[in-house]
Amino acid sequence: YWAWVDRHHDVAAILAKHTATRAVKFAWPLLRDGLRDCQCVVSGRELVIAPYRAPLEQFGSYADARHRVFMSATISDDSFLVRGLGLDPAVVAAPLTAAHSAWSGEKMVVIPSDIDDGLTATEIVHRFAKPDPARTHGVVALVPSFEAAKDWKSEGATVADSEAIDAAVERLRGGDYATTLAVANRYDGIDLPDDSCRVLILDGKPFGESLLDRYTESCRPGSDVIAMRVARTIEQGMGRAVRGEKDYCVILLTGTDLVRVVRTREGREHFSPQTRAQLEIGLTISGLAREECVASRGAVKPADALRGLVQQSSSR
C-alpha cells in the first residue's frame, strides 16, 4: 500500500489520458478524487483498482434517501451493513423479522460420495449431464468456473455464459428440460422455480468472482471472513431452485472441496440455522442410503440408491 500512496499521482496522470477507454470512463469520475484511498491488484490478465470503502456519498439517490430497505436471507456478517453500506449499528442490531413465518419450500440435500466413494464428481457429471428427451423437470449444475464447466459440456450439457444465461433459463421455465444446464460462477440472481429445476447440483466449492476477492482468499485462506463468504455463496446457490412455499428440489453436493466444507462442524457453523438443519438431515439421508447398499450385499447399487432418493422427492 505504501508504494500506491507514494505513486498514486503518477497513476492518476496515466488514467487521465485514457478516460475514453471503456474500462476507465465510467469508474474514473467515482475514483479520481479518492484514488489515494484505493487498493490495486494485478494479475496476469487484468489490473483492478478498487476503493477500500464504497463512495456511497457520490450517489445522491442512496446517500440522501430518507428510507432504505435491505432484504436478504443469507447475511452472515452483519458488520458489512455498517462498514460497507453505512448503516447505523443500532439499526443492524434490531432488524425487522417475521417471528412466526413458516419454512418456505423443501430442499433434500444429498452428498453422493457419502452413499458410496464411487459416486465421485466425475460420476455425477456422467449421470446427470447427458441429454434426456423423456425428462419431466429441469436439471441444473452450478460450477465454480468455466474450466470446471468443460466436464459438463463434454457430456452434453449446455454451458451458459453471461450473455446466454437469460435465454437458457427461459428455455427451462418454458418446459424444455431435455438438456442439462451448467452455470459457471453464478450463485445468485437466477430464479428456477417449480419444474424448471427439480435437481440442482453444486459441483465444487465456489470461489471469489472478482480478482480482488481471489486475492483476499489467497491472503487469508483459513479465515472466518473467507469461510463466511463461501458459506453465503453456497447458501445462495442452494436457494436458486426453491422459490416458493410449495416448491421443492433435490440438491446434490459434489466435489471434495465442497463436501469438506459442509461435512465439518467448523464449516457448517457459518450457515443459517435452516441450512445447517438441511445439511444435517442430508448427511443422515446419505448415511442411511449407504447402510442400505451395504446391507443388501450388492443387490442395491449405489447409483440406484441415489436415483431412488431423487425419485422419492421428484415424484412426491
Tab-separated table of C-alpha atoms in Angstrom:
chain	number	residue	atom	x	y	z
A	1	TYR	CA	0.000	0.000	0.000
A	2	TRP	CA	2.926	2.354	0.649
A	3	ALA	CA	4.023	2.086	-2.982
A	4	TRP	CA	0.484	3.010	-4.050
A	5	VAL	CA	0.345	6.006	-1.686
A	6	ASP	CA	3.711	7.273	-2.933
A	7	ARG	CA	2.815	6.953	-6.622
A	8	HIS	CA	-0.938	7.423	-6.831
A	9	HIS	CA	-0.446	10.842	-8.500
A	10	ASP	CA	1.506	9.123	-11.291
A	11	VAL	CA	-1.276	6.559	-11.676
A	12	ALA	CA	-3.853	9.345	-11.869
A	13	ALA	CA	-1.892	11.025	-14.648
A	14	ILE	CA	-1.815	7.784	-16.635
A	15	LEU	CA	-5.506	7.049	-16.160
A	16	ALA	CA	-6.472	10.623	-17.061
A	17	LYS	CA	-5.055	10.010	-20.542
A	18	HIS	CA	-7.346	7.035	-21.065
A	19	THR	CA	-10.700	8.306	-19.826
A	20	ALA	CA	-12.287	7.399	-23.165
A	21	THR	CA	-11.415	3.737	-22.635
A	22	ARG	CA	-14.472	1.688	-21.694
A	23	ALA	CA	-12.798	0.159	-18.636
A	24	VAL	CA	-11.913	3.613	-17.294
A	25	LYS	CA	-14.509	6.187	-18.326
A	26	PHE	CA	-17.400	5.027	-16.118
A	27	ALA	CA	-15.323	4.405	-12.989
A	28	TRP	CA	-12.976	7.399	-13.275
A	29	PRO	CA	-15.426	10.079	-12.022
A	30	LEU	CA	-16.074	7.962	-8.924
A	31	LEU	CA	-12.434	7.242	-8.082
A	32	ARG	CA	-10.396	10.194	-9.241
A	33	ASP	CA	-10.797	12.271	-6.055
A	34	GLY	CA	-10.161	9.319	-3.758
A	35	LEU	CA	-7.517	7.432	-5.667
A	36	ARG	CA	-5.091	7.552	-2.752
A	37	ASP	CA	-7.549	5.536	-0.651
A	38	CYS	CA	-7.812	2.712	-3.148
A	39	GLN	CA	-6.088	-0.640	-3.473
A	40	CYS	CA	-4.610	-2.049	-6.656
A	41	VAL	CA	-4.348	-5.738	-7.548
A	42	VAL	CA	-2.561	-7.031	-10.663
A	43	SER	CA	-2.808	-10.481	-12.239
A	44	GLY	CA	-1.514	-11.897	-15.485
A	45	ARG	CA	-4.730	-10.812	-17.245
A	46	GLU	CA	-6.059	-7.704	-15.577
A	47	LEU	CA	-5.463	-4.795	-13.239
A	48	VAL	CA	-8.122	-3.772	-10.732
A	49	ILE	CA	-8.326	-0.543	-8.741
A	50	ALA	CA	-10.966	-0.537	-6.018
A	51	PRO	CA	-11.744	1.724	-3.048
A	52	TYR	CA	-11.437	0.225	0.430
A	53	ARG	CA	-14.832	1.769	1.144
A	54	ALA	CA	-17.504	2.299	-1.488
A	55	PRO	CA	-18.001	6.052	-2.211
A	56	LEU	CA	-21.718	5.931	-1.434
A	57	GLU	CA	-21.865	9.670	-0.780
A	58	GLN	CA	-21.454	10.193	-4.533
A	59	PHE	CA	-24.799	8.519	-5.186
A	60	GLY	CA	-27.359	11.048	-4.003
A	61	SER	CA	-30.330	8.737	-4.503
A	62	TYR	CA	-28.799	6.449	-1.896
A	63	ALA	CA	-26.940	8.838	0.406
A	64	ASP	CA	-29.859	11.302	0.688
A	65	ALA	CA	-32.649	8.726	0.876
A	66	ARG	CA	-34.946	9.154	3.891
A	67	HIS	CA	-35.752	5.441	3.906
A	68	ARG	CA	-33.754	2.438	2.751
A	69	VAL	CA	-34.877	-1.192	2.745
A	70	PHE	CA	-32.396	-4.081	2.717
A	71	MET	CA	-33.639	-7.658	2.317
A	72	SER	CA	-31.558	-10.819	2.479
A	73	ALA	CA	-31.861	-14.408	3.625
A	74	THR	CA	-28.127	-15.110	3.602
A	75	ILE	CA	-26.341	-12.344	5.526
A	76	SER	CA	-23.891	-13.996	7.906
A	77	ASP	CA	-21.686	-10.945	8.542
A	78	ASP	CA	-23.763	-8.044	9.852
A	79	SER	CA	-20.699	-5.805	10.090
A	80	PHE	CA	-20.776	-5.374	6.311
A	81	LEU	CA	-24.023	-3.420	6.624
A	82	VAL	CA	-22.235	-0.875	8.824
A	83	ARG	CA	-18.819	-0.900	7.194
A	84	GLY	CA	-19.883	-1.284	3.582
A	85	LEU	CA	-23.344	0.293	3.422
A	86	GLY	CA	-23.046	2.970	6.100
A	87	LEU	CA	-25.925	1.875	8.320
A	88	ASP	CA	-26.255	2.819	11.958
A	89	PRO	CA	-25.219	-0.116	14.210
A	90	ALA	CA	-28.457	0.318	16.162
A	91	VAL	CA	-30.457	-0.414	13.002
A	92	VAL	CA	-28.469	-3.579	12.309
A	93	ALA	CA	-28.881	-4.760	15.891
A	94	ALA	CA	-32.691	-4.626	15.636
A	95	PRO	CA	-33.755	-5.870	12.188
A	96	LEU	CA	-37.366	-6.421	11.173
A	97	THR	CA	-38.152	-10.142	11.171
A	98	ALA	CA	-41.202	-12.338	10.735
A	99	ALA	CA	-41.442	-14.047	14.115
A	100	HIS	CA	-43.991	-16.690	13.117
A	101	SER	CA	-43.117	-17.323	9.480
A	102	ALA	CA	-43.309	-20.940	8.331
A	103	TRP	CA	-40.447	-22.586	6.487
A	104	SER	CA	-40.761	-21.919	2.770
A	105	GLY	CA	-40.030	-24.734	0.345
A	106	GLU	CA	-38.322	-28.114	0.620
A	107	LYS	CA	-34.679	-28.931	-0.083
A	108	MET	CA	-33.473	-32.533	0.030
A	109	VAL	CA	-29.709	-32.204	0.330
A	110	VAL	CA	-27.752	-35.327	-0.675
A	111	ILE	CA	-23.987	-35.941	-0.719
A	112	PRO	CA	-23.491	-38.754	-3.273
A	113	SER	CA	-19.952	-39.595	-2.122
A	114	ASP	CA	-21.361	-40.327	1.359
A	115	ILE	CA	-23.529	-43.045	-0.195
A	116	ASP	CA	-20.531	-44.609	-1.928
A	117	ASP	CA	-16.977	-43.489	-2.678
A	118	GLY	CA	-17.572	-44.397	-6.314
A	119	LEU	CA	-20.167	-41.628	-6.712
A	120	THR	CA	-17.481	-39.053	-7.409
A	121	ALA	CA	-17.923	-35.697	-9.082
A	122	THR	CA	-16.910	-37.296	-12.395
A	123	GLU	CA	-19.571	-39.986	-11.994
A	124	ILE	CA	-22.261	-37.433	-11.152
A	125	VAL	CA	-21.390	-35.426	-14.261
A	126	HIS	CA	-21.583	-38.603	-16.339
A	127	ARG	CA	-25.019	-39.495	-14.970
A	128	PHE	CA	-26.708	-36.107	-14.950
A	129	ALA	CA	-25.148	-34.165	-17.838
A	130	LYS	CA	-26.384	-36.355	-20.675
A	131	PRO	CA	-29.455	-35.070	-22.567
A	132	ASP	CA	-32.687	-36.943	-21.855
A	133	PRO	CA	-35.752	-36.178	-24.043
A	134	ALA	CA	-38.001	-38.008	-21.567
A	135	ARG	CA	-37.067	-35.772	-18.645
A	136	THR	CA	-40.037	-34.103	-16.961
A	137	HIS	CA	-38.099	-31.495	-14.982
A	138	GLY	CA	-35.005	-29.359	-15.276
A	139	VAL	CA	-31.519	-30.378	-14.117
A	140	VAL	CA	-29.083	-27.548	-13.368
A	141	ALA	CA	-25.444	-27.642	-12.266
A	142	LEU	CA	-23.665	-24.734	-10.590
A	143	VAL	CA	-19.907	-24.906	-11.104
A	144	PRO	CA	-17.219	-22.502	-9.852
A	145	SER	CA	-15.635	-21.712	-13.234
A	146	PHE	CA	-15.897	-22.173	-16.991
A	147	GLU	CA	-12.920	-24.523	-16.741
A	148	ALA	CA	-14.939	-26.763	-14.428
A	149	ALA	CA	-17.921	-26.493	-16.802
A	150	LYS	CA	-15.944	-28.213	-19.579
A	151	ASP	CA	-16.634	-31.608	-17.985
A	152	TRP	CA	-20.373	-30.953	-18.168
A	153	LYS	CA	-20.175	-29.721	-21.731
A	154	SER	CA	-18.236	-32.800	-22.839
A	155	GLU	CA	-21.108	-34.983	-21.610
A	156	GLY	CA	-23.765	-32.987	-23.480
A	157	ALA	CA	-24.823	-30.225	-21.089
A	158	THR	CA	-25.351	-26.635	-22.197
A	159	VAL	CA	-22.913	-24.177	-20.631
A	160	ALA	CA	-24.368	-20.676	-20.424
A	161	ASP	CA	-22.193	-17.580	-20.313
A	162	SER	CA	-23.386	-14.185	-19.070
A	163	GLU	CA	-24.922	-13.334	-22.446
A	164	ALA	CA	-26.791	-16.632	-22.878
A	165	ILE	CA	-27.898	-17.318	-19.309
A	166	ASP	CA	-31.239	-15.496	-19.560
A	167	ALA	CA	-32.259	-17.375	-22.700
A	168	ALA	CA	-31.164	-20.707	-21.187
A	169	VAL	CA	-33.198	-20.092	-18.037
A	170	GLU	CA	-36.229	-19.104	-20.108
A	171	ARG	CA	-35.994	-22.395	-22.026
A	172	LEU	CA	-36.151	-24.296	-18.755
A	173	ARG	CA	-39.025	-22.204	-17.464
A	174	GLY	CA	-40.769	-22.812	-20.773
A	175	GLY	CA	-40.645	-26.591	-20.327
A	176	ASP	CA	-37.569	-27.553	-22.382
A	177	TYR	CA	-35.972	-29.992	-19.897
A	178	ALA	CA	-34.075	-32.384	-22.176
A	179	THR	CA	-30.685	-30.704	-21.847
A	180	THR	CA	-28.893	-30.149	-18.538
A	181	LEU	CA	-27.860	-26.543	-17.914
A	182	ALA	CA	-24.429	-25.826	-16.396
A	183	VAL	CA	-23.901	-22.334	-14.982
A	184	ALA	CA	-20.399	-21.098	-14.175
A	185	ASN	CA	-19.724	-18.958	-11.073
A	186	ARG	CA	-23.258	-17.588	-10.832
A	187	TYR	CA	-24.821	-18.379	-7.478
A	188	ASP	CA	-27.356	-15.576	-7.257
A	189	GLY	CA	-29.723	-13.663	-9.497
A	190	ILE	CA	-31.178	-16.778	-11.157
A	191	ASP	CA	-34.740	-17.953	-10.462
A	192	LEU	CA	-35.530	-21.593	-11.273
A	193	PRO	CA	-38.960	-22.260	-9.746
A	194	ASP	CA	-41.058	-25.423	-9.851
A	195	ASP	CA	-40.335	-27.900	-12.676
A	196	SER	CA	-37.676	-25.665	-14.240
A	197	CYS	CA	-35.287	-27.230	-11.704
A	198	ARG	CA	-36.025	-30.276	-9.558
A	199	VAL	CA	-32.391	-31.439	-9.410
A	200	LEU	CA	-29.741	-28.862	-8.575
A	201	ILE	CA	-26.092	-29.938	-8.449
A	202	LEU	CA	-23.424	-27.857	-6.743
A	203	ASP	CA	-20.209	-29.176	-8.259
A	204	GLY	CA	-17.188	-27.844	-6.373
A	205	LYS	CA	-16.607	-25.133	-3.801
A	206	PRO	CA	-17.273	-21.607	-5.104
A	207	PHE	CA	-14.520	-19.044	-5.053
A	208	GLY	CA	-14.396	-15.281	-5.493
A	209	GLU	CA	-15.660	-13.929	-8.780
A	210	SER	CA	-13.540	-10.797	-8.856
A	211	LEU	CA	-9.762	-10.515	-8.887
A	212	LEU	CA	-9.980	-8.640	-5.588
A	213	ASP	CA	-11.967	-11.472	-3.969
A	214	ARG	CA	-9.498	-14.070	-5.224
A	215	TYR	CA	-6.604	-12.023	-3.891
A	216	THR	CA	-8.261	-11.812	-0.475
A	217	GLU	CA	-8.801	-15.575	-0.483
A	218	SER	CA	-5.145	-16.187	-1.312
A	219	CYS	CA	-4.050	-13.951	1.582
A	220	ARG	CA	-6.481	-15.321	4.196
A	221	PRO	CA	-7.445	-18.839	3.077
A	222	GLY	CA	-8.395	-20.128	6.527
A	223	SER	CA	-10.017	-17.015	7.957
A	224	ASP	CA	-13.604	-16.603	9.160
A	225	VAL	CA	-14.043	-13.830	6.591
A	226	ILE	CA	-13.483	-16.265	3.714
A	227	ALA	CA	-15.443	-19.079	5.410
A	228	MET	CA	-18.468	-16.790	5.812
A	229	ARG	CA	-18.236	-15.676	2.183
A	230	VAL	CA	-18.073	-19.265	0.934
A	231	ALA	CA	-20.991	-20.307	3.161
A	232	ARG	CA	-23.094	-17.389	1.957
A	233	THR	CA	-22.374	-18.244	-1.687
A	234	ILE	CA	-23.243	-21.916	-1.186
A	235	GLU	CA	-26.462	-20.924	0.563
A	236	GLN	CA	-27.366	-18.550	-2.252
A	237	GLY	CA	-26.731	-21.314	-4.781
A	238	MET	CA	-28.927	-23.765	-2.883
A	239	GLY	CA	-31.758	-21.251	-2.989
A	240	ARG	CA	-31.847	-20.941	-6.793
A	241	ALA	CA	-34.303	-23.793	-7.291
A	242	VAL	CA	-36.663	-23.381	-4.325
A	243	ARG	CA	-38.529	-20.138	-4.861
A	244	GLY	CA	-41.791	-20.548	-3.002
A	245	GLU	CA	-43.646	-22.177	-0.134
A	246	LYS	CA	-44.679	-25.255	-2.129
A	247	ASP	CA	-41.524	-25.550	-4.229
A	248	TYR	CA	-39.129	-28.467	-3.776
A	249	CYS	CA	-35.806	-29.689	-5.137
A	250	VAL	CA	-33.094	-32.308	-4.655
A	251	ILE	CA	-29.694	-30.688	-4.155
A	252	LEU	CA	-26.601	-32.801	-4.803
A	253	LEU	CA	-23.308	-31.609	-3.325
A	254	THR	CA	-20.241	-32.994	-5.036
A	255	GLY	CA	-16.535	-32.257	-5.278
A	256	THR	CA	-14.122	-32.973	-2.433
A	257	ASP	CA	-13.530	-29.293	-1.586
A	258	LEU	CA	-17.258	-28.523	-1.319
A	259	VAL	CA	-18.051	-31.705	0.621
A	260	ARG	CA	-15.247	-30.884	3.056
A	261	VAL	CA	-16.883	-27.528	3.814
A	262	VAL	CA	-20.327	-28.932	4.570
A	263	ARG	CA	-19.131	-32.063	6.392
A	264	THR	CA	-17.045	-30.309	9.038
A	265	ARG	CA	-18.717	-28.704	12.023
A	266	GLU	CA	-16.457	-25.672	11.626
A	267	GLY	CA	-17.583	-25.231	8.031
A	268	ARG	CA	-21.285	-25.548	8.832
A	269	GLU	CA	-21.278	-23.027	11.667
A	270	HIS	CA	-21.329	-20.122	9.181
A	271	PHE	CA	-24.591	-21.267	7.554
A	272	SER	CA	-28.038	-20.131	8.670
A	273	PRO	CA	-29.814	-22.403	11.193
A	274	GLN	CA	-32.217	-23.584	8.476
A	275	THR	CA	-29.425	-24.558	6.102
A	276	ARG	CA	-27.499	-26.264	8.902
A	277	ALA	CA	-30.569	-28.351	9.668
A	278	GLN	CA	-30.956	-29.271	5.976
A	279	LEU	CA	-27.301	-30.311	5.794
A	280	GLU	CA	-27.607	-32.415	8.950
A	281	ILE	CA	-30.657	-34.169	7.503
A	282	GLY	CA	-28.771	-34.622	4.220
A	283	LEU	CA	-25.848	-36.287	5.978
A	284	THR	CA	-28.289	-38.625	7.729
A	285	ILE	CA	-30.133	-39.474	4.481
A	286	SER	CA	-26.868	-40.189	2.668
A	287	GLY	CA	-25.708	-42.388	5.559
A	288	LEU	CA	-28.960	-44.374	5.528
A	289	ALA	CA	-28.633	-44.935	1.782
A	290	ARG	CA	-25.068	-46.165	2.313
A	291	GLU	CA	-26.246	-48.592	5.005
A	292	GLU	CA	-28.935	-49.888	2.645
A	293	CYS	CA	-26.339	-50.615	-0.035
A	294	VAL	CA	-24.069	-52.411	2.440
A	295	ALA	CA	-26.914	-54.414	3.995
A	296	SER	CA	-28.126	-55.589	0.590
A	297	ARG	CA	-24.690	-57.107	-0.153
A	298	GLY	CA	-24.617	-55.721	-3.662
A	299	ALA	CA	-28.281	-56.114	-4.535
A	300	VAL	CA	-28.795	-52.348	-4.244
A	301	LYS	CA	-26.235	-50.459	-6.312
A	302	PRO	CA	-25.100	-47.033	-5.026
A	303	ALA	CA	-26.249	-45.369	-8.249
A	304	ASP	CA	-29.697	-46.973	-7.823
A	305	ALA	CA	-29.874	-45.770	-4.221
A	306	LEU	CA	-29.098	-42.221	-5.352
A	307	ARG	CA	-31.640	-42.444	-8.158
A	308	GLY	CA	-34.232	-43.686	-5.653
A	309	LEU	CA	-33.661	-40.675	-3.391
A	310	VAL	CA	-34.067	-38.291	-6.321
A	311	GLN	CA	-37.240	-40.034	-7.468
A	312	GLN	CA	-38.737	-40.026	-3.969
A	313	SER	CA	-38.577	-36.251	-3.990
A	314	SER	CA	-39.431	-35.553	-7.626
A	315	SER	CA	-42.373	-37.988	-7.744
A	316	ARG	CA	-43.645	-36.786	-4.306
